[in-house]
Every structure is written in structure tokens, then in C-alpha cells.
Short mmCIF file of C-alpha atoms in Angstrom, two decimals:
data_model
loop_
_atom_site.label_atom_id
_atom_site.label_comp_id
_atom_site.label_asym_id
_atom_site.label_seq_id
_atom_site.Cartn_x
_atom_site.Cartn_y
_atom_site.Cartn_z
CA UNK A 1 -5.62 14.96 -4.25
CA UNK A 2 -7.26 12.41 -1.93
CA UNK A 3 -8.05 9.28 -3.94
CA UNK A 4 -10.87 7.86 -1.78
CA UNK A 5 -12.48 10.26 0.65
CA UNK A 6 -15.13 9.74 3.29
CA UNK A 7 -17.22 12.12 5.36
CA UNK A 8 -17.54 12.47 8.23
CA UNK A 9 -14.34 11.15 9.76
CA UNK A 10 -15.97 10.83 13.18
CA UNK A 11 -19.65 10.34 13.95
CA UNK A 12 -21.09 10.17 17.47
CA UNK A 13 -24.82 9.67 17.76
CA UNK A 14 -27.58 8.28 19.93
CA UNK A 15 -29.25 4.91 19.55
CA UNK A 16 -32.26 5.03 17.28
CA UNK A 17 -30.99 7.86 15.09
CA UNK A 18 -30.55 7.67 11.31
CA UNK A 19 -27.20 8.69 9.83
CA UNK A 20 -25.36 8.67 6.51
CA UNK A 21 -21.73 8.30 5.56
CA UNK A 22 -20.52 9.57 2.20
CA UNK A 23 -17.75 8.21 0.02
CA UNK A 24 -16.21 9.60 -3.14
CA UNK A 25 -13.34 8.37 -5.29
CA UNK A 26 -11.53 10.36 -7.96
CA UNK A 27 -9.59 7.42 -9.37
CA UNK A 28 -12.04 6.67 -12.17
CA UNK A 29 -12.69 3.21 -10.70
CA UNK A 30 -15.79 1.22 -11.60
CA UNK A 31 -16.21 -0.70 -8.35
CA UNK A 32 -16.75 0.58 -4.83
CA UNK A 33 -17.15 -1.19 -1.49
CA UNK A 34 -18.21 -0.68 2.09
CA UNK A 35 -16.40 -2.55 4.87
CA UNK A 36 -16.98 -2.65 8.62
CA UNK A 37 -14.07 -3.04 11.05
CA UNK A 38 -15.24 -3.96 14.53
CA UNK A 39 -13.50 -3.59 17.88
CA UNK A 40 -11.66 -6.88 17.32
CA UNK A 41 -10.19 -5.43 14.13
CA UNK A 42 -11.92 -7.85 11.76
CA UNK A 43 -12.55 -6.12 8.46
CA UNK A 44 -15.67 -7.49 6.74
CA UNK A 45 -17.20 -6.56 3.44
CA UNK A 46 -20.76 -5.28 3.56
CA UNK A 47 -21.59 -4.18 0.02
CA UNK A 48 -20.03 -3.74 -3.38
CA UNK A 49 -21.25 -1.73 -6.37
CA UNK A 50 -20.00 -1.91 -9.94
CA UNK A 51 -21.04 1.00 -12.14
CA UNK A 52 -23.86 1.86 -9.77
CA UNK A 53 -25.17 -1.71 -9.62
CA UNK A 54 -25.13 -3.79 -6.45
CA UNK A 55 -22.95 -6.88 -6.92
CA UNK A 56 -22.13 -7.98 -3.38
CA UNK A 57 -24.61 -7.81 -0.53
CA UNK A 58 -23.42 -9.66 2.54
CA UNK A 59 -25.65 -10.61 5.43
CA UNK A 60 -26.17 -7.10 6.68
CA UNK A 61 -29.30 -5.86 8.52
CA UNK A 62 -31.85 -4.09 6.35
CA UNK A 63 -31.17 -0.96 8.40
CA UNK A 64 -28.07 -0.52 6.23
CA UNK A 65 -28.80 0.79 2.76
CA UNK A 66 -26.10 1.72 0.27
CA UNK A 67 -26.79 4.20 -2.50
CA UNK A 68 -24.65 4.89 -5.54
CA UNK A 69 -25.77 8.02 -7.43
CA UNK A 70 -22.88 7.59 -9.87
CA UNK A 71 -19.82 5.37 -10.12
CA UNK A 72 -17.66 7.86 -8.20
CA UNK A 73 -19.90 7.90 -5.14
CA UNK A 74 -21.15 5.24 -2.77
CA UNK A 75 -23.02 6.41 0.30
CA UNK A 76 -24.14 4.35 3.28
CA UNK A 77 -27.33 5.16 5.13
CA UNK A 78 -28.02 3.53 8.48
CA UNK A 79 -31.47 3.60 10.08
CA UNK A 80 -32.32 3.08 13.74
CA UNK A 81 -28.71 2.91 14.90
CA UNK A 82 -27.84 0.30 17.52
CA UNK A 83 -24.95 0.03 19.97
CA UNK A 84 -23.50 -2.84 17.94
CA UNK A 85 -23.16 -0.60 14.91
CA UNK A 86 -20.25 1.16 16.60
CA UNK A 87 -17.23 0.43 14.40
CA UNK A 88 -14.98 1.96 11.78
CA UNK A 89 -16.56 1.94 8.33
CA UNK A 90 -14.19 1.94 5.36
CA UNK A 91 -15.06 2.73 1.80
CA UNK A 92 -12.85 1.28 -0.94
CA UNK A 93 -12.64 1.23 -4.70
CA UNK A 94 -10.98 -0.90 -7.37
CA UNK A 95 -10.36 -0.34 -11.08
CA UNK A 96 -12.59 -2.70 -12.98
CA UNK A 97 -14.88 -5.17 -11.38
CA UNK A 98 -14.31 -7.98 -8.98
CA UNK A 99 -11.40 -9.43 -10.94
CA UNK A 100 -9.18 -6.57 -9.95
CA UNK A 101 -6.91 -7.38 -7.08
CA UNK A 102 -5.98 -4.05 -5.56
CA UNK A 103 -8.50 -2.13 -3.52
CA UNK A 104 -7.88 1.43 -2.40
CA UNK A 105 -9.35 2.34 0.95
CA UNK A 106 -10.66 5.62 2.27
CA UNK A 107 -9.51 6.93 5.66
CA UNK A 108 -12.49 5.44 7.49
CA UNK A 109 -15.43 6.81 9.46
CA UNK A 110 -15.36 6.05 13.17
CA UNK A 111 -18.98 5.63 14.27
CA UNK A 112 -19.85 5.62 17.96
CA UNK A 113 -23.42 4.88 18.99
CA UNK A 114 -24.28 5.90 22.55
CA UNK B 1 -13.21 -22.29 11.63
CA UNK B 2 -12.44 -18.76 10.44
CA UNK B 3 -12.04 -18.34 6.69
CA UNK B 4 -8.67 -16.65 7.14
CA UNK B 5 -6.69 -17.14 10.34
CA UNK B 6 -3.67 -15.28 11.64
CA UNK B 7 -1.80 -15.14 14.92
CA UNK B 8 -2.89 -11.73 16.27
CA UNK B 9 0.40 -11.18 18.11
CA UNK B 10 1.64 -8.73 19.15
CA UNK B 11 5.10 -9.50 17.88
CA UNK B 12 7.63 -7.30 19.67
CA UNK B 13 11.03 -7.36 17.93
CA UNK B 14 14.19 -5.23 18.01
CA UNK B 15 15.29 -3.21 15.02
CA UNK B 16 17.18 -5.34 12.56
CA UNK B 17 15.38 -8.55 13.47
CA UNK B 18 13.79 -10.93 11.00
CA UNK B 19 10.13 -11.69 11.68
CA UNK B 20 7.72 -14.09 10.00
CA UNK B 21 3.95 -14.05 9.93
CA UNK B 22 1.77 -17.00 9.03
CA UNK B 23 -1.75 -17.26 7.73
CA UNK B 24 -4.05 -20.14 6.85
CA UNK B 25 -7.22 -20.07 4.77
CA UNK B 26 -10.09 -22.52 4.65
CA UNK B 27 -11.42 -22.29 1.10
CA UNK B 28 -9.34 -24.31 -1.34
CA UNK B 29 -11.02 -22.52 -4.24
CA UNK B 30 -9.47 -19.21 -3.21
CA UNK B 31 -8.09 -17.36 -6.18
CA UNK B 32 -5.67 -14.67 -5.07
CA UNK B 33 -3.71 -13.81 -1.98
CA UNK B 34 -2.35 -10.59 -0.55
CA UNK B 35 -0.74 -8.92 2.40
CA UNK B 36 -2.13 -5.55 3.40
CA UNK B 37 -0.66 -3.24 6.01
CA UNK B 38 -2.75 -1.16 8.41
CA UNK B 39 -1.19 1.52 10.58
CA UNK B 40 -2.88 2.47 13.84
CA UNK B 41 -6.16 4.30 13.16
CA UNK B 42 -5.48 4.34 9.42
CA UNK B 43 -6.87 2.54 6.40
CA UNK B 44 -5.46 -0.74 5.07
CA UNK B 45 -3.02 -0.46 2.16
CA UNK B 46 -1.80 -3.17 -0.18
CA UNK B 47 1.70 -4.30 0.78
CA UNK B 48 2.15 -7.04 -1.80
CA UNK B 49 0.40 -9.78 -3.70
CA UNK B 50 1.41 -13.38 -3.03
CA UNK B 51 2.22 -15.72 -5.90
CA UNK B 52 2.63 -19.47 -5.92
CA UNK B 53 6.28 -19.15 -6.90
CA UNK B 54 6.93 -16.80 -3.99
CA UNK B 55 7.82 -13.17 -4.46
CA UNK B 56 10.07 -10.59 -2.92
CA UNK B 57 9.88 -6.83 -2.63
CA UNK B 58 12.96 -5.41 -0.94
CA UNK B 59 13.01 -6.65 2.65
CA UNK B 60 9.65 -8.38 2.28
CA UNK B 61 9.16 -11.93 1.02
CA UNK B 62 5.77 -13.57 0.57
CA UNK B 63 5.12 -17.25 -0.01
CA UNK B 64 2.07 -19.34 -0.80
CA UNK B 65 1.55 -23.06 -0.29
CA UNK B 66 -1.73 -23.97 -1.96
CA UNK B 67 -1.57 -27.59 -0.87
CA UNK B 68 -1.38 -26.59 2.79
CA UNK B 69 -3.56 -23.48 2.29
CA UNK B 70 -0.87 -21.45 3.97
CA UNK B 71 0.56 -17.99 3.31
CA UNK B 72 3.57 -16.36 4.91
CA UNK B 73 5.26 -12.97 5.07
CA UNK B 74 8.90 -12.56 6.04
CA UNK B 75 10.32 -9.17 6.97
CA UNK B 76 14.09 -8.90 7.11
CA UNK B 77 16.10 -6.15 8.84
CA UNK B 78 13.04 -4.73 10.60
CA UNK B 79 12.72 -0.95 10.78
CA UNK B 80 10.82 1.12 13.32
CA UNK B 81 8.55 2.18 10.46
CA UNK B 82 7.49 -1.44 9.91
CA UNK B 83 5.42 -1.26 13.10
CA UNK B 84 1.84 -1.85 11.99
CA UNK B 85 -0.79 -4.55 11.70
CA UNK B 86 -0.30 -6.94 8.79
CA UNK B 87 -3.48 -8.32 7.27
CA UNK B 88 -3.60 -11.58 5.36
CA UNK B 89 -6.20 -11.28 2.59
CA UNK B 90 -7.72 -13.96 0.37
CA UNK B 91 -9.89 -13.41 -2.66
CA UNK B 92 -12.68 -15.93 -3.10
CA UNK B 93 -14.66 -16.79 -6.20
CA UNK B 94 -16.94 -13.90 -7.00
CA UNK B 95 -14.24 -11.40 -6.13
CA UNK B 96 -14.93 -11.00 -2.44
CA UNK B 97 -11.90 -10.20 -0.29
CA UNK B 98 -11.74 -11.94 3.07
CA UNK B 99 -9.45 -10.34 5.63
CA UNK B 100 -7.70 -12.06 8.49
CA UNK B 101 -7.76 -10.48 11.91
CA UNK B 102 -4.28 -9.09 11.38
CA UNK B 103 -0.95 -9.61 13.12
CA UNK B 104 0.37 -6.69 15.11
CA UNK B 105 4.07 -5.93 14.80
CA UNK B 106 5.95 -3.58 17.09
CA UNK B 107 9.60 -2.88 16.23
CA UNK B 108 11.57 -1.42 19.12
CA UNK B 109 14.84 0.55 19.00
#
């Protein structure tokens, strides 16, 4: 019954590794997002996809690459992980494009880079 | 200057108290305004939208002053379950949501 789900919930890895976080929503929404929440609790948008097309791409290192195989899934792949990548990553979705106000968030993936 | 600024708190109040949170935003072209709530180690959830005329949802009242670029949230008769971080959120042109740092509220018995 989970509306927006993410896996894994926790991810601990070494610097330099490559890892992926998966996100799925069963709400039938067209738009999905990735956010990063750092240790100071600021929540910042990284990417947004609408119907599998990239519509928001903030100033994020090229090591971060989102992939949307279909409109219900938005995965985040991170290459060459760095200490500063440690954060909580939230996936979110909204009904129809950027004009929709309400975003529904997944439970978050807590990434720790050692 | 941060795009959305909030007093991070924490606000420590007794049950039954009235507490007010303030938020300012820098972009006068901002389109929509919201308050989200985030419990400890959980995801943010929409609490309420904020309209120019002000709006109320039970014990919660939100107000917007576009001229001053200021948003507020008032919580009356605080409950223990209101303890959380309250995030001020502004939607810019293009649909991007900008989140404030959040204001932490702790309601004590």
C-alpha cells in the first residue's frame, strides 16, 4: 500500500564506490523528483522527471545520474561516492507536472559514505 | 541571502500553548506557498497550503503577506503530537519547490 517507496532504506559504503537508489510510486503520478537533505536539514531538489523526461536538473555533480525507465520509477545512480554525498535522499512524486502543488515523499534513503 | 528563511528553533512549549512560526522568502515572483511537517527521521508531508486571504485548518492557521514576502503558521492548543519540524516551502516559476531549513517544535507535557 506504500505510495512512494525507496530502496534501500539505509546504505553504508566506502568512498569511490558506485551505488544506486531505487524509487517507485504507485499513485499514477506523472512527475517524480529526487531531493537531498544534508546534515543541516536543508532539503534541496536535485532532479525532476515528467513522463520519463528530465525537466529539472539542478547544479548537481555529473557523478549523479537519474534514470526513469517508466513514469512510475525514478532511480538515482551515484558514481565515485564522496564523503560529502552522505545525506538522506528523498524521492517524491506529484500528480501532473510542475503546476501541481502537493508532492508526496518516499521514506528516504540514508546514505553514509565512509 | 537564503531563498527561504526560517528561525530553526527549537521552540520548546508546554501543551496547550499557542506558538507561531515565521518565514521569509526572497523571490517576489514566487507562485505558491506551503507548510510541510517532518517528523524525526521521516519524510516531509504537506500540512497545508497558504493563501493570500489566510486559511485555517483546525488548530492551524496560515497567513501570507506578499508585500512583505512573509509567511506564518500559528498552532493553537499545542498537542504532544505536534512535535516535529515545520518546513516553509515556496514554489518558484518553473515549478521548483524551495524548502526552508525548518523550525523545530517540541511540545512538553
